[in-house]
Amino acid sequence: MNTVVFVTHPEVAVDPSIPVPRWQLSPAGLARMRIFVAGEVCAAVRTVVASTECKAIEAAGLLAGRLGLPVSVHEGLGENDRSATGFVPPAEFEALADAFFARPEESVRGWERAIDAQARVVAAVDAVLAAAGPGDVAIVAHGAVGTLLGCHLAARPIDRRHDQPFQGHYFAFERDTRRPIHDWRPIAPR
């Protein structure tokens, strides 16, 4: 059985003066990702694919580097489009994220609708897996779209209670059947 490991980037260096897709991993995020890639979770991975956002590419690069593999990118793996609001302070962001998951068929302040982001990430994962060679696959992306993908795979309604507890988690599913193997697990202690 081949496995797909969906990994979310860990902590980022928040800088309101830089567009969110250009943010990079923070020192804490780099340290946690290095611990993860040194482990055995992805030891059998033969394909590494990331979203086009810097933080995901950086995290995927650490994993691919350990395995001696290249990193491919797929635009459909990007985080839900929040460009309508740009950066918002953390408390406001959490309230918007709650609304995004609570009302998946509505756009919250111009954000991409959750149902649209879910359809996009499911299609992207299908395309990634169709193009990947044999073996295990690691997909490095983002928390919200990972949650939407996980809800789809487990046939659960979209709900934030299925979200990762904090940045830097992974879940796994069977490549051929798309059957979930396990839910979110942290990549490393915080």
PDB file of N, CA, C and O in Angstrom, residues 8-14 24-33 55 58 166-169 187-190:
ATOM      1  N   THR A   8       1.528  20.148   6.782  1.00  0.00           N
ATOM      2  CA  THR A   8       1.335  21.599   6.770  1.00  0.00           C
ATOM      3  C   THR A   8       2.629  22.266   7.219  1.00  0.00           C
ATOM      4  O   THR A   8       3.344  21.755   8.079  1.00  0.00           O
ATOM      5  N   HIS A   9       2.904  23.394   6.608  1.00  0.00           N
ATOM      6  CA  HIS A   9       4.109  24.129   7.002  1.00  0.00           C
ATOM      7  C   HIS A   9       4.009  24.503   8.482  1.00  0.00           C
ATOM      8  O   HIS A   9       2.928  24.802   8.991  1.00  0.00           O
ATOM      9  N   PRO A  10       5.144  24.498   9.182  1.00  0.00           N
ATOM     10  CA  PRO A  10       5.124  24.950  10.576  1.00  0.00           C
ATOM     11  C   PRO A  10       5.162  26.481  10.666  1.00  0.00           C
ATOM     12  O   PRO A  10       4.923  27.172   9.674  1.00  0.00           O
ATOM     13  N   GLU A  11       5.471  26.989  11.831  1.00  0.00           N
ATOM     14  CA  GLU A  11       5.406  28.417  12.138  1.00  0.00           C
ATOM     15  C   GLU A  11       6.145  29.272  11.107  1.00  0.00           C
ATOM     16  O   GLU A  11       7.187  28.897  10.597  1.00  0.00           O
ATOM     17  N   VAL A  12       5.553  30.439  10.839  1.00  0.00           N
ATOM     18  CA  VAL A  12       6.112  31.362   9.856  1.00  0.00           C
ATOM     19  C   VAL A  12       6.556  32.666  10.525  1.00  0.00           C
ATOM     20  O   VAL A  12       6.122  32.991  11.635  1.00  0.00           O
ATOM     21  N   ALA A  13       7.411  33.387   9.820  1.00  0.00           N
ATOM     22  CA  ALA A  13       7.814  34.726  10.246  1.00  0.00           C
ATOM     23  C   ALA A  13       6.763  35.697   9.714  1.00  0.00           C
ATOM     24  O   ALA A  13       6.728  35.986   8.519  1.00  0.00           O
ATOM     25  N   VAL A  14       5.889  36.156  10.587  1.00  0.00           N
ATOM     26  CA  VAL A  14       4.792  37.045  10.204  1.00  0.00           C
ATOM     27  C   VAL A  14       5.344  38.445   9.967  1.00  0.00           C
ATOM     28  O   VAL A  14       5.999  39.019  10.838  1.00  0.00           O
ATOM     29  N   GLN A  24       8.045  33.348   4.963  1.00  0.00           N
ATOM     30  CA  GLN A  24       8.940  32.209   5.101  1.00  0.00           C
ATOM     31  C   GLN A  24       8.788  31.588   6.480  1.00  0.00           C
ATOM     32  O   GLN A  24       8.138  32.149   7.367  1.00  0.00           O
ATOM     33  N   LEU A  25       9.406  30.438   6.674  1.00  0.00           N
ATOM     34  CA  LEU A  25       9.369  29.784   7.983  1.00  0.00           C
ATOM     35  C   LEU A  25      10.162  30.601   8.990  1.00  0.00           C
ATOM     36  O   LEU A  25      11.197  31.190   8.663  1.00  0.00           O
ATOM     37  N   SER A  26       9.683  30.601  10.218  1.00  0.00           N
ATOM     38  CA  SER A  26      10.399  31.245  11.322  1.00  0.00           C
ATOM     39  C   SER A  26      11.502  30.305  11.802  1.00  0.00           C
ATOM     40  O   SER A  26      11.517  29.115  11.447  1.00  0.00           O
ATOM     41  N   PRO A  27      12.408  30.790  12.653  1.00  0.00           N
ATOM     42  CA  PRO A  27      13.405  29.880  13.221  1.00  0.00           C
ATOM     43  C   PRO A  27      12.766  28.678  13.943  1.00  0.00           C
ATOM     44  O   PRO A  27      13.245  27.551  13.810  1.00  0.00           O
ATOM     45  N   ALA A  28      11.673  28.914  14.660  1.00  0.00           N
ATOM     46  CA  ALA A  28      10.988  27.798  15.345  1.00  0.00           C
ATOM     47  C   ALA A  28      10.397  26.829  14.322  1.00  0.00           C
ATOM     48  O   ALA A  28      10.461  25.608  14.500  1.00  0.00           O
ATOM     49  N   GLY A  29       9.822  27.353  13.248  1.00  0.00           N
ATOM     50  CA  GLY A  29       9.265  26.505  12.202  1.00  0.00           C
ATOM     51  C   GLY A  29      10.343  25.681  11.514  1.00  0.00           C
ATOM     52  O   GLY A  29      10.153  24.488  11.245  1.00  0.00           O
ATOM     53  N   LEU A  30      11.470  26.306  11.213  1.00  0.00           N
ATOM     54  CA  LEU A  30      12.594  25.580  10.614  1.00  0.00           C
ATOM     55  C   LEU A  30      13.067  24.451  11.527  1.00  0.00           C
ATOM     56  O   LEU A  30      13.307  23.333  11.072  1.00  0.00           O
ATOM     57  N   ALA A  31      13.193  24.750  12.819  1.00  0.00           N
ATOM     58  CA  ALA A  31      13.661  23.734  13.774  1.00  0.00           C
ATOM     59  C   ALA A  31      12.689  22.559  13.843  1.00  0.00           C
ATOM     60  O   ALA A  31      13.115  21.394  13.827  1.00  0.00           O
ATOM     61  N   ARG A  32      11.386  22.842  13.897  1.00  0.00           N
ATOM     62  CA  ARG A  32      10.403  21.761  13.957  1.00  0.00           C
ATOM     63  C   ARG A  32      10.404  20.938  12.674  1.00  0.00           C
ATOM     64  O   ARG A  32      10.301  19.711  12.708  1.00  0.00           O
ATOM     65  N   MET A  33      10.522  21.600  11.530  1.00  0.00           N
ATOM     66  CA  MET A  33      10.537  20.866  10.266  1.00  0.00           C
ATOM     67  C   MET A  33      11.782  19.999  10.163  1.00  0.00           C
ATOM     68  O   MET A  33      11.710  18.861   9.668  1.00  0.00           O
ATOM     69  N   LYS A  55       6.505  29.485   2.163  1.00  0.00           N
ATOM     70  CA  LYS A  55       6.625  28.691   3.388  1.00  0.00           C
ATOM     71  C   LYS A  55       6.458  27.199   3.120  1.00  0.00           C
ATOM     72  O   LYS A  55       7.132  26.370   3.728  1.00  0.00           O
ATOM     73  N   GLU A  58       9.608  26.017   1.127  1.00  0.00           N
ATOM     74  CA  GLU A  58      10.749  25.921   2.045  1.00  0.00           C
ATOM     75  C   GLU A  58      10.667  24.640   2.881  1.00  0.00           C
ATOM     76  O   GLU A  58      11.657  23.915   3.022  1.00  0.00           O
ATOM     77  N   PHE A 166      -2.510  23.558  15.619  1.00  0.00           N
ATOM     78  CA  PHE A 166      -1.582  24.668  15.381  1.00  0.00           C
ATOM     79  C   PHE A 166      -0.769  24.308  14.143  1.00  0.00           C
ATOM     80  O   PHE A 166      -0.842  23.184  13.652  1.00  0.00           O
ATOM     81  N   GLN A 167      -0.005  25.239  13.624  1.00  0.00           N
ATOM     82  CA  GLN A 167       0.748  24.998  12.397  1.00  0.00           C
ATOM     83  C   GLN A 167       1.756  23.865  12.583  1.00  0.00           C
ATOM     84  O   GLN A 167       2.311  23.684  13.669  1.00  0.00           O
ATOM     85  N   GLY A 168       2.006  23.132  11.493  1.00  0.00           N
ATOM     86  CA  GLY A 168       2.996  22.070  11.529  1.00  0.00           C
ATOM     87  C   GLY A 168       2.435  20.740  11.980  1.00  0.00           C
ATOM     88  O   GLY A 168       2.807  20.216  13.026  1.00  0.00           O
ATOM     89  N   HIS A 169       1.531  20.172  11.194  1.00  0.00           N
ATOM     90  CA  HIS A 169       0.936  18.860  11.454  1.00  0.00           C
ATOM     91  C   HIS A 169       0.941  18.046  10.165  1.00  0.00           C
ATOM     92  O   HIS A 169       1.241  18.570   9.092  1.00  0.00           O
ATOM     93  N   ILE A 187       4.154  17.562  13.657  1.00  0.00           N
ATOM     94  CA  ILE A 187       5.413  17.170  13.026  1.00  0.00           C
ATOM     95  C   ILE A 187       6.534  17.046  14.064  1.00  0.00           C
ATOM     96  O   ILE A 187       7.467  16.294  13.875  1.00  0.00           O
ATOM     97  N   ALA A 188       6.410  17.827  15.136  1.00  0.00           N
ATOM     98  CA  ALA A 188       7.402  17.828  16.216  1.00  0.00           C
ATOM     99  C   ALA A 188       6.822  18.623  17.368  1.00  0.00           C
ATOM    100  O   ALA A 188       5.905  19.416  17.172  1.00  0.00           O
ATOM    101  N   PRO A 189       7.358  18.436  18.562  1.00  0.00           N
ATOM    102  CA  PRO A 189       6.868  19.254  19.691  1.00  0.00           C
ATOM    103  C   PRO A 189       7.098  20.746  19.438  1.00  0.00           C
ATOM    104  O   PRO A 189       8.022  21.116  18.715  1.00  0.00           O
ATOM    105  N   ARG A 190       6.268  21.562  20.068  1.00  0.00           N
ATOM    106  CA  ARG A 190       6.460  23.014  19.971  1.00  0.00           C
ATOM    107  C   ARG A 190       7.316  23.479  21.104  1.00  0.00           C
ATOM    108  O   ARG A 190       7.267  22.992  22.190  1.00  0.00           O
TER     109      ARG A 190
END
